[in-house]
Amino acid sequence: MHPEPHDRQDVARMRSAHHRARTSLDVRPHPGGHEAWGWHGRTLGRPVTTPDGPAWLRLAAAPLDQADSTFWNGSRDAKGAISETVPRPRLRTIHDWNEPPRRYRAELYDHIDEHPVATAPTLTTNPNLPTSWWTSLHTALGTIATIPTDRHTTDQQYLDWAMPRFLGPAVDTRTPSWSTAHGDLNWANLCAPQLTMLDWEGWGLAPTGYDAATLHSYSLLAPDVASHIRSEFADVLNTPAGRFAELAVITELLESTTGNPLEAWRLPLCGSGL
């Protein structure tokens, strides 16, 4: 989750659009329900009450002239492609509309009782997750990795551009192998005590081991957890493909945190040499 946007007009606009979505889908805000904002206020979710019981309504907004179908259709595509054995909230329905200069998508999900392990992507303390949780995560990532898709979480063109820029010109940018990934496996998108995986908008092909590498990077401020991840996912991380995936993830972290409020993460997560 991210902070509420600073721009009060953006906050009012998204809340108004969320209200419109609730009206269109015949749902009501759940009393006392909290708001969950996405990056730069691009999404807004909150619990709602439906005729069939509690649910979660997530609203996304994007400029009409910026059609990124990979992220826009991620949750919809996941519903049809990813096995129900992978634990995630069930997507009930989608409602789209345009309100120039933006388009909106409302996604209604089943309510879940589990809560995110952390309120931010990074982990700073050990949540002491049970062995069964880790086993479920390992199984889920193994299932996801085998799903055929033409979607991309990241691609070779990006890696060819970004890796030399942030890791130095000598780095080998050739991806050893590609597998399907969740694409945003951080601690705000993982729930416990029963594993539930949130936020499927960016799933797709990535360097093999990408999800494990991502979670490892977001756990470096909790060394016990980072060590556990290296052990749990040694089958992918301790391979040439897995080591490349870690370099790819570090590159993305460096690029995404340069020149914005997340830049403070760079030293603790990536090291003083970067």
Short mmCIF file of N, CA and C in Angstrom, two decimals, residues 65-185:
data_model
loop_
_atom_site.label_atom_id
_atom_site.label_comp_id
_atom_site.label_asym_id
_atom_site.label_seq_id
_atom_site.Cartn_x
_atom_site.Cartn_y
_atom_site.Cartn_z
N ASP A 65 -4.84 7.97 -23.38
CA ASP A 65 -3.82 7.83 -24.42
C ASP A 65 -2.63 7.01 -23.97
N GLN A 66 -2.72 6.39 -22.80
CA GLN A 66 -1.65 5.52 -22.32
C GLN A 66 -2.21 4.12 -22.12
N ALA A 67 -2.23 3.36 -23.18
CA ALA A 67 -2.85 2.04 -23.17
C ALA A 67 -1.80 0.97 -22.92
N ASP A 68 -1.52 0.66 -21.66
CA ASP A 68 -0.62 -0.42 -21.30
C ASP A 68 -1.48 -1.64 -20.99
N SER A 69 -1.73 -2.44 -22.01
CA SER A 69 -2.67 -3.55 -21.85
C SER A 69 -2.14 -4.61 -20.90
N THR A 70 -0.81 -4.73 -20.77
CA THR A 70 -0.25 -5.74 -19.87
C THR A 70 -0.73 -5.51 -18.45
N PHE A 71 -0.53 -4.29 -17.95
CA PHE A 71 -0.92 -4.01 -16.57
C PHE A 71 -2.42 -3.79 -16.45
N TRP A 72 -3.03 -3.18 -17.43
CA TRP A 72 -4.46 -2.90 -17.35
C TRP A 72 -5.27 -4.19 -17.29
N ASN A 73 -4.87 -5.20 -18.04
CA ASN A 73 -5.64 -6.44 -18.14
C ASN A 73 -5.07 -7.58 -17.30
N GLY A 74 -4.09 -7.27 -16.45
CA GLY A 74 -3.43 -8.33 -15.70
C GLY A 74 -4.35 -9.18 -14.87
N SER A 75 -5.21 -8.56 -14.08
CA SER A 75 -6.11 -9.33 -13.21
C SER A 75 -7.11 -10.13 -14.03
N ARG A 76 -7.62 -9.52 -15.09
CA ARG A 76 -8.56 -10.23 -15.96
C ARG A 76 -7.91 -11.43 -16.61
N ASP A 77 -6.70 -11.24 -17.12
CA ASP A 77 -6.00 -12.34 -17.77
C ASP A 77 -5.64 -13.45 -16.79
N ALA A 78 -5.29 -13.06 -15.56
CA ALA A 78 -4.94 -14.05 -14.55
C ALA A 78 -6.13 -14.95 -14.23
N LYS A 79 -7.31 -14.38 -14.22
CA LYS A 79 -8.51 -15.16 -13.90
C LYS A 79 -8.67 -16.32 -14.86
N GLY A 80 -8.37 -16.10 -16.14
CA GLY A 80 -8.56 -17.14 -17.12
C GLY A 80 -7.39 -18.07 -17.31
N ALA A 81 -6.19 -17.64 -16.87
CA ALA A 81 -4.99 -18.41 -17.20
C ALA A 81 -4.37 -19.14 -16.02
N ILE A 82 -4.52 -18.61 -14.82
CA ILE A 82 -3.79 -19.16 -13.68
C ILE A 82 -4.68 -20.10 -12.88
N SER A 83 -4.13 -21.25 -12.55
CA SER A 83 -4.86 -22.30 -11.85
C SER A 83 -5.47 -21.79 -10.56
N GLU A 84 -6.65 -22.30 -10.24
CA GLU A 84 -7.31 -21.93 -8.99
C GLU A 84 -6.57 -22.47 -7.77
N THR A 85 -5.60 -23.37 -7.99
CA THR A 85 -4.80 -23.86 -6.86
C THR A 85 -3.84 -22.79 -6.34
N VAL A 86 -3.59 -21.76 -7.14
CA VAL A 86 -2.76 -20.64 -6.69
C VAL A 86 -3.64 -19.72 -5.85
N PRO A 87 -3.36 -19.58 -4.55
CA PRO A 87 -4.28 -18.87 -3.66
C PRO A 87 -4.32 -17.37 -3.91
N ARG A 88 -5.49 -16.88 -4.27
CA ARG A 88 -5.67 -15.46 -4.54
C ARG A 88 -7.16 -15.14 -4.44
N PRO A 89 -7.54 -13.89 -4.22
CA PRO A 89 -8.96 -13.55 -4.16
C PRO A 89 -9.61 -13.77 -5.53
N ARG A 90 -10.82 -14.29 -5.51
CA ARG A 90 -11.54 -14.54 -6.76
C ARG A 90 -12.07 -13.22 -7.33
N LEU A 91 -11.79 -12.98 -8.59
CA LEU A 91 -12.31 -11.80 -9.28
C LEU A 91 -13.73 -12.10 -9.74
N ARG A 92 -14.70 -11.36 -9.20
CA ARG A 92 -16.11 -11.61 -9.52
C ARG A 92 -16.52 -10.97 -10.84
N THR A 93 -16.22 -9.69 -10.98
CA THR A 93 -16.67 -8.98 -12.18
C THR A 93 -15.83 -7.74 -12.40
N ILE A 94 -15.90 -7.20 -13.60
CA ILE A 94 -15.18 -5.99 -13.99
C ILE A 94 -16.17 -4.99 -14.57
N HIS A 95 -15.98 -3.73 -14.24
CA HIS A 95 -16.83 -2.66 -14.79
C HIS A 95 -15.92 -1.56 -15.32
N ASP A 96 -16.02 -1.25 -16.62
CA ASP A 96 -15.18 -0.24 -17.27
C ASP A 96 -16.00 0.97 -17.68
N TRP A 97 -15.37 2.13 -17.67
CA TRP A 97 -15.97 3.31 -18.29
C TRP A 97 -14.88 4.34 -18.57
N ASN A 98 -15.18 5.23 -19.48
CA ASN A 98 -14.29 6.34 -19.83
C ASN A 98 -14.87 7.65 -19.34
N GLU A 99 -13.99 8.48 -18.82
CA GLU A 99 -14.36 9.83 -18.41
C GLU A 99 -13.18 10.72 -18.79
N PRO A 100 -13.13 11.14 -20.07
CA PRO A 100 -11.96 11.84 -20.59
C PRO A 100 -11.47 12.94 -19.65
N PRO A 101 -10.15 13.00 -19.46
CA PRO A 101 -9.09 12.33 -20.23
C PRO A 101 -8.65 10.99 -19.65
N ARG A 102 -9.47 10.34 -18.85
CA ARG A 102 -9.06 9.09 -18.21
C ARG A 102 -10.05 7.97 -18.49
N ARG A 103 -9.57 6.77 -18.30
CA ARG A 103 -10.43 5.60 -18.30
C ARG A 103 -10.34 4.96 -16.92
N TYR A 104 -11.38 4.23 -16.56
CA TYR A 104 -11.47 3.63 -15.24
C TYR A 104 -11.85 2.16 -15.37
N ARG A 105 -11.34 1.38 -14.44
CA ARG A 105 -11.74 -0.02 -14.34
C ARG A 105 -11.98 -0.35 -12.87
N ALA A 106 -13.16 -0.89 -12.58
CA ALA A 106 -13.49 -1.35 -11.24
C ALA A 106 -13.48 -2.87 -11.24
N GLU A 107 -12.79 -3.46 -10.29
CA GLU A 107 -12.69 -4.91 -10.15
C GLU A 107 -13.25 -5.30 -8.79
N LEU A 108 -14.25 -6.18 -8.80
CA LEU A 108 -14.88 -6.63 -7.56
C LEU A 108 -14.36 -8.02 -7.22
N TYR A 109 -13.77 -8.14 -6.03
CA TYR A 109 -13.15 -9.39 -5.58
C TYR A 109 -13.88 -9.95 -4.37
N ASP A 110 -13.75 -11.27 -4.19
CA ASP A 110 -14.21 -11.89 -2.96
C ASP A 110 -13.45 -11.31 -1.77
N HIS A 111 -14.12 -11.23 -0.64
CA HIS A 111 -13.48 -10.84 0.61
C HIS A 111 -12.57 -11.96 1.09
N ILE A 112 -11.42 -11.60 1.66
CA ILE A 112 -10.55 -12.59 2.29
C ILE A 112 -10.32 -12.17 3.74
N ASP A 113 -10.11 -13.16 4.61
CA ASP A 113 -9.88 -12.88 6.02
C ASP A 113 -8.42 -12.58 6.32
N GLU A 114 -7.52 -13.05 5.46
CA GLU A 114 -6.10 -12.86 5.69
C GLU A 114 -5.70 -11.40 5.48
N HIS A 115 -4.60 -11.01 6.10
CA HIS A 115 -4.09 -9.64 5.98
C HIS A 115 -2.67 -9.67 5.41
N PRO A 116 -2.26 -8.60 4.71
CA PRO A 116 -0.89 -8.55 4.20
C PRO A 116 0.13 -8.71 5.31
N VAL A 117 1.22 -9.38 4.99
CA VAL A 117 2.28 -9.59 5.96
C VAL A 117 2.86 -8.25 6.41
N ALA A 118 2.92 -7.27 5.51
CA ALA A 118 3.43 -5.94 5.83
C ALA A 118 2.60 -4.89 5.09
N THR A 119 2.64 -3.68 5.58
CA THR A 119 1.90 -2.59 4.92
C THR A 119 2.73 -1.90 3.85
N ALA A 120 4.00 -2.28 3.74
CA ALA A 120 4.90 -1.74 2.72
C ALA A 120 5.59 -2.90 2.02
N PRO A 121 6.14 -2.68 0.83
CA PRO A 121 6.79 -3.78 0.12
C PRO A 121 7.95 -4.41 0.89
N THR A 122 8.73 -3.58 1.60
CA THR A 122 9.89 -4.09 2.31
C THR A 122 9.52 -4.64 3.67
N LEU A 123 10.35 -5.56 4.15
CA LEU A 123 10.15 -6.17 5.46
C LEU A 123 11.30 -5.73 6.36
N THR A 124 10.98 -5.34 7.59
CA THR A 124 12.02 -4.90 8.52
C THR A 124 12.10 -5.77 9.76
N THR A 125 11.10 -6.62 9.99
CA THR A 125 11.12 -7.55 11.12
C THR A 125 10.68 -8.92 10.63
N ASN A 126 11.01 -9.92 11.39
CA ASN A 126 10.66 -11.29 11.02
C ASN A 126 9.21 -11.58 11.41
N PRO A 127 8.33 -11.88 10.45
CA PRO A 127 6.93 -12.17 10.79
C PRO A 127 6.71 -13.57 11.31
N ASN A 128 7.78 -14.39 11.36
CA ASN A 128 7.70 -15.75 11.88
C ASN A 128 6.58 -16.56 11.22
N LEU A 129 6.64 -16.62 9.92
CA LEU A 129 5.64 -17.36 9.16
C LEU A 129 5.87 -18.86 9.32
N PRO A 130 4.79 -19.63 9.39
CA PRO A 130 4.93 -21.07 9.60
C PRO A 130 5.51 -21.78 8.38
N THR A 131 6.04 -22.96 8.61
CA THR A 131 6.61 -23.76 7.52
C THR A 131 5.59 -24.00 6.42
N SER A 132 4.33 -24.22 6.82
CA SER A 132 3.28 -24.49 5.83
C SER A 132 3.09 -23.31 4.88
N TRP A 133 3.27 -22.09 5.38
CA TRP A 133 3.14 -20.90 4.53
C TRP A 133 4.22 -20.89 3.46
N TRP A 134 5.44 -21.17 3.87
CA TRP A 134 6.55 -21.18 2.91
C TRP A 134 6.38 -22.30 1.89
N THR A 135 5.90 -23.44 2.35
CA THR A 135 5.66 -24.55 1.43
C THR A 135 4.61 -24.17 0.40
N SER A 136 3.55 -23.51 0.85
CA SER A 136 2.49 -23.08 -0.06
C SER A 136 3.02 -22.08 -1.08
N LEU A 137 3.88 -21.16 -0.63
CA LEU A 137 4.44 -20.17 -1.55
C LEU A 137 5.32 -20.84 -2.59
N HIS A 138 6.16 -21.77 -2.14
CA HIS A 138 7.04 -22.47 -3.07
C HIS A 138 6.22 -23.22 -4.12
N THR A 139 5.17 -23.89 -3.68
CA THR A 139 4.30 -24.62 -4.60
C THR A 139 3.62 -23.68 -5.58
N ALA A 140 3.11 -22.56 -5.07
CA ALA A 140 2.40 -21.60 -5.93
C ALA A 140 3.32 -21.03 -6.99
N LEU A 141 4.54 -20.65 -6.61
CA LEU A 141 5.47 -20.08 -7.59
C LEU A 141 5.87 -21.12 -8.62
N GLY A 142 5.98 -22.38 -8.19
CA GLY A 142 6.27 -23.44 -9.14
C GLY A 142 5.16 -23.62 -10.16
N THR A 143 3.92 -23.51 -9.69
CA THR A 143 2.77 -23.61 -10.60
C THR A 143 2.74 -22.44 -11.57
N ILE A 144 2.92 -21.24 -11.05
CA ILE A 144 2.90 -20.04 -11.90
C ILE A 144 3.97 -20.12 -12.98
N ALA A 145 5.15 -20.61 -12.62
CA ALA A 145 6.28 -20.61 -13.54
C ALA A 145 6.02 -21.42 -14.81
N THR A 146 5.11 -22.38 -14.74
CA THR A 146 4.86 -23.26 -15.89
C THR A 146 3.71 -22.80 -16.77
N ILE A 147 3.05 -21.71 -16.42
CA ILE A 147 1.88 -21.25 -17.17
C ILE A 147 2.32 -20.59 -18.48
N PRO A 148 1.82 -21.07 -19.61
CA PRO A 148 2.19 -20.44 -20.89
C PRO A 148 1.51 -19.08 -21.05
N THR A 149 2.26 -18.10 -21.53
CA THR A 149 1.69 -16.76 -21.73
C THR A 149 2.57 -15.97 -22.69
N ASP A 150 1.97 -14.99 -23.34
CA ASP A 150 2.75 -14.04 -24.14
C ASP A 150 2.87 -12.69 -23.44
N ARG A 151 2.39 -12.60 -22.19
CA ARG A 151 2.55 -11.41 -21.38
C ARG A 151 4.00 -11.32 -20.89
N HIS A 152 4.47 -10.11 -20.61
CA HIS A 152 5.81 -9.92 -20.08
C HIS A 152 5.78 -9.01 -18.86
N THR A 153 6.37 -9.49 -17.76
CA THR A 153 6.63 -8.64 -16.61
C THR A 153 7.77 -7.68 -16.92
N THR A 154 8.79 -8.20 -17.54
CA THR A 154 9.90 -7.40 -18.06
C THR A 154 10.34 -8.06 -19.35
N ASP A 155 11.16 -7.39 -20.13
CA ASP A 155 11.56 -7.98 -21.41
C ASP A 155 13.03 -7.72 -21.68
N GLN A 156 13.54 -8.40 -22.72
CA GLN A 156 14.96 -8.31 -23.02
C GLN A 156 15.38 -6.91 -23.43
N GLN A 157 14.52 -6.22 -24.14
CA GLN A 157 14.86 -4.86 -24.57
C GLN A 157 15.10 -3.94 -23.37
N TYR A 158 14.25 -4.05 -22.34
CA TYR A 158 14.44 -3.24 -21.14
C TYR A 158 15.75 -3.61 -20.45
N LEU A 159 16.02 -4.91 -20.31
CA LEU A 159 17.22 -5.34 -19.62
C LEU A 159 18.48 -4.90 -20.36
N ASP A 160 18.44 -4.96 -21.69
CA ASP A 160 19.59 -4.51 -22.49
C ASP A 160 19.87 -3.03 -22.28
N TRP A 161 18.82 -2.25 -22.02
CA TRP A 161 18.99 -0.82 -21.77
C TRP A 161 19.38 -0.53 -20.33
N ALA A 162 18.68 -1.15 -19.38
CA ALA A 162 18.80 -0.75 -17.98
C ALA A 162 20.00 -1.36 -17.27
N MET A 163 20.32 -2.62 -17.54
CA MET A 163 21.38 -3.26 -16.77
C MET A 163 22.74 -2.59 -16.96
N PRO A 164 23.17 -2.26 -18.17
CA PRO A 164 24.44 -1.54 -18.29
C PRO A 164 24.41 -0.16 -17.64
N ARG A 165 23.25 0.48 -17.68
CA ARG A 165 23.14 1.83 -17.12
C ARG A 165 23.33 1.81 -15.61
N PHE A 166 22.78 0.79 -14.93
CA PHE A 166 22.80 0.79 -13.46
C PHE A 166 23.83 -0.17 -12.87
N LEU A 167 24.27 -1.18 -13.64
CA LEU A 167 25.22 -2.15 -13.12
C LEU A 167 26.59 -2.06 -13.78
N GLY A 168 26.71 -1.24 -14.82
CA GLY A 168 27.98 -1.08 -15.50
C GLY A 168 27.99 -1.73 -16.87
N PRO A 169 28.79 -1.21 -17.78
CA PRO A 169 28.76 -1.67 -19.18
C PRO A 169 29.24 -3.10 -19.37
N ALA A 170 29.96 -3.67 -18.40
CA ALA A 170 30.49 -5.02 -18.58
C ALA A 170 29.47 -6.12 -18.29
N VAL A 171 28.32 -5.78 -17.75
CA VAL A 171 27.35 -6.79 -17.34
C VAL A 171 26.78 -7.51 -18.57
N ASP A 172 26.62 -8.83 -18.43
CA ASP A 172 26.01 -9.64 -19.49
C ASP A 172 24.50 -9.54 -19.35
N THR A 173 23.83 -9.01 -20.33
CA THR A 173 22.37 -8.78 -20.24
C THR A 173 21.55 -9.91 -20.84
N ARG A 174 22.19 -10.96 -21.32
CA ARG A 174 21.45 -12.05 -21.96
C ARG A 174 20.75 -12.89 -20.90
N THR A 175 19.43 -13.00 -20.99
CA THR A 175 18.64 -13.76 -20.02
C THR A 175 18.81 -15.25 -20.27
N PRO A 176 19.29 -16.03 -19.28
CA PRO A 176 19.50 -17.46 -19.50
C PRO A 176 18.22 -18.22 -19.81
N SER A 177 17.13 -17.89 -19.13
CA SER A 177 15.85 -18.55 -19.39
C SER A 177 14.72 -17.69 -18.85
N TRP A 178 13.54 -17.92 -19.42
CA TRP A 178 12.35 -17.16 -19.04
C TRP A 178 11.30 -18.10 -18.44
N SER A 179 10.61 -17.62 -17.41
CA SER A 179 9.49 -18.35 -16.82
C SER A 179 8.41 -17.35 -16.45
N THR A 180 7.21 -17.83 -16.23
CA THR A 180 6.12 -16.94 -15.84
C THR A 180 6.26 -16.59 -14.36
N ALA A 181 6.01 -15.32 -14.04
CA ALA A 181 6.17 -14.81 -12.68
C ALA A 181 4.94 -14.03 -12.26
N HIS A 182 4.73 -13.94 -10.94
CA HIS A 182 3.71 -13.05 -10.40
C HIS A 182 4.04 -11.61 -10.78
N GLY A 183 5.31 -11.26 -10.68
CA GLY A 183 5.77 -9.97 -11.18
C GLY A 183 5.87 -8.85 -10.17
N ASP A 184 5.26 -9.01 -9.00
CA ASP A 184 5.35 -7.96 -7.97
C ASP A 184 5.27 -8.62 -6.60
N LEU A 185 6.16 -9.58 -6.38
CA LEU A 185 6.09 -10.39 -5.17
C LEU A 185 6.79 -9.67 -4.02
#
